[in-house]
């Protein structure tokens, strides 16, 4: 299959963030560099089951970070509105068992 980036008209393209920011991107950088013959893979990335374990761990930590971010936003929203009265016009478009939309 061809891997093209429409906007850049580049023959080969992949996108990820700075490797300084995410270990998942470090893994991708290493795998790509190895596929291009630029480096030898570290031992931990030569075993498929070990790579799968690393990926599972990365996905779990990413999911937990998302949950923590959402919980933090909810907490700080509640703290902000605590002891504040908010009056706003609204329209109810749907009644659900657990609230209004």
C-alpha positions as a LaTeX table, in Angstrom:
\begin{tabular}{lrrr}
\hline
Residue & $x$ (\AA) & $y$ (\AA) & $z$ (\AA) \\
\hline
Unk1 & 0.00 & 0.00 & 0.00 \\
Unk2 & 1.04 & 3.58 & $-0.53$ \\
Unk3 & 1.46 & 5.87 & 2.46 \\
Unk4 & 0.97 & 9.43 & 1.33 \\
Unk5 & 0.17 & 12.67 & 3.08 \\
Unk6 & $-2.37$ & 14.56 & 0.97 \\
Unk7 & $-1.54$ & 18.07 & 2.21 \\
Unk8 & 2.24 & 17.70 & 2.09 \\
Unk9 & 2.35 & 15.57 & $-1.08$ \\
Unk10 & 5.03 & 13.56 & 0.69 \\
Unk11 & 5.79 & 10.03 & $-0.53$ \\
Unk12 & 6.16 & 8.66 & 3.02 \\
Unk13 & 4.65 & 10.19 & 6.11 \\
Unk14 & 3.94 & 9.44 & 9.72 \\
Unk15 & 2.92 & 11.80 & 12.49 \\
Unk16 & 3.74 & 11.79 & 16.16 \\
Unk17 & 4.69 & 14.28 & 18.84 \\
Unk18 & 8.17 & 15.14 & 20.04 \\
Unk19 & 9.93 & 12.06 & 21.46 \\
Unk20 & 10.80 & 14.13 & 24.51 \\
Unk21 & 7.11 & 14.24 & 25.42 \\
Unk22 & 5.91 & 10.64 & 25.12 \\
Unk23 & 7.61 & 7.28 & 25.53 \\
Unk24 & 5.19 & 5.82 & 22.97 \\
Unk25 & 6.74 & 8.14 & 20.39 \\
Unk26 & 10.25 & 7.08 & 21.44 \\
Unk27 & 9.23 & 3.49 & 20.67 \\
Unk28 & 7.87 & 4.53 & 17.26 \\
Unk29 & 11.05 & 6.50 & 16.49 \\
Unk30 & 13.19 & 3.48 & 17.36 \\
Unk31 & 11.08 & 1.07 & 15.30 \\
Unk32 & 11.13 & 3.40 & 12.28 \\
Unk33 & 14.86 & 4.02 & 12.57 \\
Unk34 & 15.46 & 0.29 & 12.76 \\
Unk35 & 13.19 & $-0.37$ & 9.77 \\
Unk36 & 15.26 & 2.17 & 7.81 \\
Unk37 & 18.48 & 0.48 & 8.89 \\
Unk38 & 19.69 & 3.46 & 10.89 \\
Unk39 & 19.93 & 1.80 & 14.32 \\
Unk40 & 19.76 & $-1.59$ & 15.95 \\
Unk41 & 16.74 & $-2.11$ & 18.15 \\
Unk42 & 17.23 & $-2.33$ & 21.90 \\
Unk43 & 16.66 & $-5.88$ & 23.16 \\
Unk44 & 13.32 & $-4.91$ & 24.75 \\
Unk45 & 11.93 & $-4.05$ & 21.29 \\
Unk46 & 13.04 & $-7.21$ & 19.51 \\
Unk47 & 10.58 & $-9.53$ & 21.26 \\
Unk48 & 6.98 & $-9.22$ & 20.05 \\
Unk49 & 5.47 & $-10.24$ & 23.39 \\
Unk50 & 7.65 & $-7.69$ & 25.20 \\
Unk51 & 6.64 & $-4.95$ & 22.72 \\
Unk52 & 2.99 & $-5.93$ & 23.23 \\
Unk53 & 3.45 & $-5.66$ & 27.00 \\
Unk54 & 5.05 & $-2.21$ & 26.61 \\
Unk55 & 2.15 & $-1.10$ & 24.39 \\
Unk56 & $-0.44$ & $-2.44$ & 26.83 \\
Unk57 & 1.25 & $-0.57$ & 29.66 \\
Unk58 & 1.44 & 2.64 & 27.61 \\
Unk59 & $-2.24$ & 2.38 & 26.67 \\
Unk60 & $-3.26$ & 1.76 & 30.29 \\
Unk61 & $-1.25$ & 4.75 & 31.52 \\
Unk62 & $-2.62$ & 6.96 & 28.74 \\
Unk63 & $-6.18$ & 5.93 & 29.64 \\
Unk64 & $-5.52$ & 6.61 & 33.34 \\
Unk65 & $-4.06$ & 10.02 & 32.48 \\
Unk66 & $-7.21$ & 10.86 & 30.49 \\
Unk67 & $-9.41$ & 9.85 & 33.43 \\
Unk68 & $-7.30$ & 11.91 & 35.83 \\
Unk69 & $-7.50$ & 14.93 & 33.51 \\
Unk70 & $-11.29$ & 14.69 & 33.29 \\
Unk71 & $-11.62$ & 14.23 & 37.05 \\
Unk72 & $-9.39$ & 17.25 & 37.64 \\
Unk73 & $-11.50$ & 19.38 & 35.29 \\
Unk74 & $-14.70$ & 18.28 & 37.01 \\
Unk75 & $-13.24$ & 18.95 & 40.46 \\
Unk76 & $-12.03$ & 22.43 & 39.59 \\
Unk77 & $-15.32$ & 23.25 & 37.87 \\
Unk78 & $-17.18$ & 22.23 & 41.02 \\
Unk79 & $-14.79$ & 24.26 & 43.20 \\
Unk80 & $-15.27$ & 27.28 & 40.93 \\
Unk81 & $-19.08$ & 27.12 & 41.09 \\
Unk82 & $-19.30$ & 26.23 & 44.79 \\
Unk83 & $-21.21$ & 28.98 & 46.63 \\
Unk84 & $-21.99$ & 30.76 & 43.34 \\
Unk85 & $-25.45$ & 31.24 & 41.95 \\
Unk86 & $-25.68$ & 31.01 & 38.19 \\
Unk87 & $-28.76$ & 32.24 & 36.35 \\
Unk88 & $-29.01$ & 31.47 & 32.63 \\
Unk89 & $-31.70$ & 31.10 & 30.01 \\
Unk90 & $-31.99$ & 27.57 & 28.63 \\
Unk91 & $-34.22$ & 25.30 & 26.60 \\
Unk92 & $-34.94$ & 21.72 & 27.54 \\
Unk93 & $-34.86$ & 19.60 & 24.39 \\
Unk94 & $-34.92$ & 16.15 & 25.98 \\
Unk95 & $-35.81$ & 14.63 & 29.34 \\
Unk96 & $-33.70$ & 11.65 & 30.36 \\
Unk97 & $-33.78$ & 9.43 & 33.42 \\
Unk98 & $-30.58$ & 10.97 & 34.76 \\
Unk99 & $-31.03$ & 14.58 & 33.70 \\
Unk100 & $-32.06$ & 17.11 & 31.13 \\
Unk101 & $-30.52$ & 17.94 & 27.78 \\
\hline
\end{tabular}
